[in-house]
Short mmCIF file of N, CA and C in Angstrom, two decimals:
data_model
loop_
_atom_site.label_atom_id
_atom_site.label_comp_id
_atom_site.label_asym_id
_atom_site.label_seq_id
_atom_site.Cartn_x
_atom_site.Cartn_y
_atom_site.Cartn_z
N MET A 140 15.71 -2.18 45.68
CA MET A 140 15.39 -2.46 44.24
C MET A 140 16.53 -3.13 43.75
N LEU A 141 17.86 -2.51 44.50
CA LEU A 141 19.16 -2.87 43.67
C LEU A 141 19.46 -4.35 44.25
N LEU A 142 18.99 -4.51 45.28
CA LEU A 142 19.41 -5.64 45.71
C LEU A 142 18.32 -6.82 45.24
N GLN A 143 17.13 -6.39 44.89
CA GLN A 143 16.25 -7.70 44.31
C GLN A 143 16.45 -7.69 42.71
N ASN A 144 17.54 -6.88 42.02
CA ASN A 144 17.86 -7.15 40.82
C ASN A 144 19.68 -7.19 40.39
N LYS A 145 20.08 -7.62 42.16
CA LYS A 145 21.42 -7.72 41.71
C LYS A 145 22.24 -8.62 40.70
N GLU A 146 21.40 -9.84 40.76
CA GLU A 146 22.23 -10.85 39.50
C GLU A 146 22.15 -10.11 38.16
N ARG A 147 21.13 -9.48 37.78
CA ARG A 147 20.84 -8.71 36.40
C ARG A 147 21.92 -7.80 36.36
N LEU A 148 22.03 -7.10 37.62
CA LEU A 148 22.85 -6.01 37.47
C LEU A 148 24.29 -6.49 37.42
N ILE A 149 24.67 -7.24 37.67
CA ILE A 149 26.10 -8.16 37.73
C ILE A 149 26.34 -8.69 36.16
N THR A 150 25.41 -9.39 35.61
CA THR A 150 25.27 -9.69 34.37
C THR A 150 25.69 -8.26 33.44
N LEU A 151 24.85 -7.40 33.75
CA LEU A 151 25.09 -6.40 32.66
C LEU A 151 26.52 -5.67 33.05
N LEU A 152 26.81 -5.56 34.29
CA LEU A 152 28.08 -5.00 34.47
C LEU A 152 29.45 -5.73 33.95
N MET A 153 29.33 -7.07 34.20
CA MET A 153 30.47 -7.72 33.85
C MET A 153 30.63 -7.79 32.49
N PRO A 154 31.89 -7.67 31.94
CA PRO A 154 32.44 -7.96 30.25
C PRO A 154 31.75 -9.00 29.84
N GLN A 155 31.27 -9.27 28.59
CA GLN A 155 30.73 -10.33 28.11
C GLN A 155 32.11 -11.33 27.35
N SER A 156 31.62 -12.37 27.48
CA SER A 156 33.11 -13.34 27.02
C SER A 156 33.20 -13.58 25.49
N ASP A 157 34.39 -13.50 25.10
CA ASP A 157 34.24 -13.63 23.52
C ASP A 157 34.56 -15.38 23.35
N GLY A 158 34.37 -16.02 24.29
CA GLY A 158 34.62 -17.61 24.27
C GLY A 158 36.25 -17.83 24.41
N THR A 159 37.17 -17.11 24.86
CA THR A 159 38.45 -17.52 25.44
C THR A 159 38.76 -17.61 26.62
N VAL A 160 39.31 -18.16 27.23
CA VAL A 160 39.68 -18.49 28.63
C VAL A 160 40.57 -17.28 29.25
N PRO A 161 40.44 -16.70 29.81
CA PRO A 161 41.35 -15.57 30.54
C PRO A 161 42.77 -16.24 31.20
N LYS A 162 43.85 -15.86 30.81
CA LYS A 162 44.93 -16.64 31.62
C LYS A 162 45.48 -15.54 32.61
N TYR A 163 45.61 -15.94 33.81
CA TYR A 163 45.98 -15.14 34.86
C TYR A 163 47.50 -15.33 35.02
N ALA A 164 48.08 -14.48 35.32
CA ALA A 164 49.63 -14.88 35.88
C ALA A 164 49.39 -14.91 37.40
N VAL A 165 49.11 -16.25 38.01
CA VAL A 165 48.98 -16.40 39.20
C VAL A 165 50.52 -16.93 39.91
N PRO A 166 50.81 -16.11 40.71
CA PRO A 166 51.96 -16.56 41.65
C PRO A 166 51.92 -17.80 42.19
N ARG A 167 52.75 -18.78 42.03
CA ARG A 167 52.38 -19.88 42.55
C ARG A 167 53.39 -21.05 43.19
N THR A 168 53.51 -21.18 44.27
CA THR A 168 53.87 -22.27 44.65
C THR A 168 52.82 -23.61 44.79
N THR A 169 52.89 -24.60 43.65
CA THR A 169 51.79 -25.49 43.79
C THR A 169 51.64 -26.12 44.98
N LYS A 170 50.24 -26.53 45.33
CA LYS A 170 49.85 -27.28 46.50
C LYS A 170 48.77 -28.28 45.95
N THR A 171 48.80 -29.39 46.02
CA THR A 171 47.73 -30.25 45.82
C THR A 171 46.29 -29.98 46.75
N GLN A 172 45.24 -30.02 45.94
CA GLN A 172 43.90 -29.65 46.47
C GLN A 172 43.11 -30.63 45.94
N SER A 173 42.31 -31.82 46.87
CA SER A 173 41.32 -32.25 46.40
C SER A 173 39.73 -31.74 46.42
N LEU A 174 39.00 -32.08 45.39
CA LEU A 174 37.72 -31.47 45.50
C LEU A 174 36.98 -32.57 44.71
N TYR A 175 35.88 -32.74 45.45
CA TYR A 175 34.75 -33.72 45.05
C TYR A 175 33.96 -33.08 44.22
N MET A 176 33.79 -33.45 42.97
CA MET A 176 32.90 -32.64 41.91
C MET A 176 31.78 -33.84 41.28
N SER A 177 31.03 -33.27 40.62
CA SER A 177 30.03 -34.39 40.33
C SER A 177 30.58 -34.88 38.89
N GLU A 178 30.60 -36.07 38.53
CA GLU A 178 30.84 -36.78 37.68
C GLU A 178 30.66 -36.06 36.07
N LEU A 179 29.65 -35.55 35.91
CA LEU A 179 29.11 -34.83 34.94
C LEU A 179 30.07 -33.61 34.73
N LEU A 180 30.60 -32.71 36.13
CA LEU A 180 31.26 -31.62 35.69
C LEU A 180 32.64 -31.97 35.48
N VAL A 181 32.86 -33.08 35.94
CA VAL A 181 34.60 -33.71 35.64
C VAL A 181 34.59 -33.94 34.09
N ARG A 182 33.70 -34.59 33.45
CA ARG A 182 33.60 -34.84 32.33
C ARG A 182 33.63 -33.69 31.49
N LEU A 183 32.80 -32.87 31.59
CA LEU A 183 32.78 -31.51 30.92
C LEU A 183 33.96 -30.74 30.83
N MET A 184 34.49 -30.80 32.24
CA MET A 184 35.77 -30.13 32.08
C MET A 184 36.89 -30.75 31.30
N LYS A 185 37.01 -32.02 31.52
CA LYS A 185 38.05 -32.86 30.49
C LYS A 185 37.68 -32.35 29.01
N GLU A 186 36.43 -32.58 28.70
CA GLU A 186 36.18 -32.27 27.35
C GLU A 186 36.51 -30.84 26.97
N PHE A 187 36.21 -29.90 27.83
CA PHE A 187 36.44 -28.23 27.47
C PHE A 187 37.98 -28.19 27.20
N CYS A 188 39.01 -28.73 28.21
CA CYS A 188 40.44 -28.56 28.26
C CYS A 188 40.84 -29.34 27.05
N ASP A 189 40.21 -30.24 26.80
CA ASP A 189 41.00 -31.22 25.58
C ASP A 189 40.57 -30.69 24.22
N SER A 190 39.03 -30.06 24.03
CA SER A 190 38.71 -29.19 22.77
C SER A 190 39.79 -27.82 22.76
N ARG A 191 39.96 -27.33 23.78
CA ARG A 191 40.53 -26.07 23.71
C ARG A 191 42.18 -25.86 24.14
N ASN A 192 42.78 -27.31 24.09
CA ASN A 192 44.10 -27.47 24.62
C ASN A 192 44.51 -26.70 25.82
N LEU A 193 43.68 -26.83 26.98
CA LEU A 193 44.00 -26.04 28.17
C LEU A 193 44.41 -27.02 29.30
N LYS A 194 45.25 -26.45 30.12
CA LYS A 194 45.28 -27.44 31.42
C LYS A 194 44.11 -27.12 32.43
N GLN A 195 43.91 -28.18 32.93
CA GLN A 195 42.73 -28.12 34.04
C GLN A 195 42.93 -27.13 35.32
N GLN A 196 44.13 -26.87 35.51
CA GLN A 196 44.61 -26.04 36.62
C GLN A 196 44.37 -24.37 35.91
N ASP A 197 44.53 -24.30 34.64
CA ASP A 197 44.35 -22.91 34.27
C ASP A 197 42.80 -22.43 33.98
N VAL A 198 42.20 -23.58 33.91
CA VAL A 198 40.56 -23.46 33.89
C VAL A 198 40.17 -23.05 35.27
N VAL A 199 40.46 -24.06 36.23
CA VAL A 199 40.27 -24.09 37.79
C VAL A 199 40.44 -22.30 38.08
N ASP A 200 41.80 -22.13 38.04
CA ASP A 200 42.37 -20.53 38.11
C ASP A 200 41.23 -19.61 37.80
N ALA A 201 41.30 -19.75 36.48
CA ALA A 201 40.28 -18.70 35.76
C ALA A 201 39.01 -18.49 36.46
N ALA A 202 38.43 -19.65 36.52
CA ALA A 202 37.06 -19.89 37.08
C ALA A 202 36.97 -19.09 38.61
N LEU A 203 37.87 -19.82 39.43
CA LEU A 203 38.16 -19.32 40.61
C LEU A 203 38.35 -17.79 40.96
N ILE A 204 39.03 -17.18 40.07
CA ILE A 204 39.32 -15.47 40.17
C ILE A 204 38.29 -14.95 39.46
N GLU A 205 37.70 -15.40 38.59
CA GLU A 205 36.33 -14.76 38.17
C GLU A 205 34.99 -14.57 39.35
N TYR A 206 35.17 -15.84 39.94
CA TYR A 206 33.87 -16.00 40.55
C TYR A 206 34.19 -15.03 41.87
N PHE A 207 35.47 -15.26 42.33
CA PHE A 207 35.77 -14.10 43.47
C PHE A 207 35.70 -12.77 43.19
N LYS A 208 35.93 -12.32 42.00
CA LYS A 208 36.01 -10.76 41.56
C LYS A 208 34.37 -10.61 41.50
N ARG A 209 33.49 -11.86 40.98
CA ARG A 209 32.06 -11.44 40.90
C ARG A 209 31.48 -11.36 42.21
N TYR A 210 32.12 -11.99 43.35
CA TYR A 210 31.28 -12.02 44.55
C TYR A 210 32.18 -11.17 45.99
N GLY A 211 32.74 -10.25 45.44
CA GLY A 211 33.33 -9.44 46.78
C GLY A 211 34.61 -9.36 46.58
N TYR A 212 35.31 -10.02 46.20
CA TYR A 212 36.60 -10.30 46.55
C TYR A 212 37.77 -9.40 45.50
N GLN A 213 37.14 -8.44 44.57
CA GLN A 213 38.10 -7.89 43.67
C GLN A 213 39.38 -7.23 44.05
N ARG A 214 39.18 -6.75 45.46
CA ARG A 214 40.58 -6.30 46.05
C ARG A 214 41.46 -7.18 46.38
N GLU A 215 41.10 -8.41 46.95
CA GLU A 215 42.01 -9.58 47.25
C GLU A 215 42.50 -10.16 46.02
N VAL A 216 41.80 -10.24 45.14
CA VAL A 216 41.85 -11.12 43.63
C VAL A 216 43.35 -10.11 42.90
N ASP A 217 43.15 -8.69 42.90
CA ASP A 217 43.99 -7.57 42.55
C ASP A 217 45.14 -7.75 43.20
N LYS A 218 45.29 -7.85 44.49
CA LYS A 218 46.24 -7.91 45.32
C LYS A 218 47.48 -9.30 45.16
N LEU A 219 46.48 -10.25 44.95
CA LEU A 219 46.99 -11.60 44.54
C LEU A 219 47.57 -11.64 43.19
N LEU A 220 47.01 -10.90 42.37
CA LEU A 220 47.70 -10.94 40.91
C LEU A 220 48.80 -10.39 40.91
N GLN A 221 49.12 -9.07 42.09
CA GLN A 221 50.37 -8.23 41.61
C GLN A 221 51.22 -8.50 42.50
N LYS A 222 51.11 -9.87 43.14
CA LYS A 222 52.30 -10.52 43.74
C LYS A 222 53.15 -11.30 42.60
N ARG A 223 54.09 -10.71 41.98
CA ARG A 223 54.91 -11.52 40.99
C ARG A 223 56.50 -11.77 41.31
#
């Protein structure tokens, strides 16, 4: 039963967003990574970043961290964020 309702349970357990993009202090040595994305997603990200005065890197960092936390990499994310 839990597996059948996994997505609903995750939605219930994850904190609701107040519309702000979380800022994570990711320790970094920057490296270029090319991604192929839908033209519509690229346009949406640019529009979102422009409207909220954000860098695309901050949005991608936050999105990846939230995704990893949601899908079983909480421990790894915590370890990454503690490296300062």
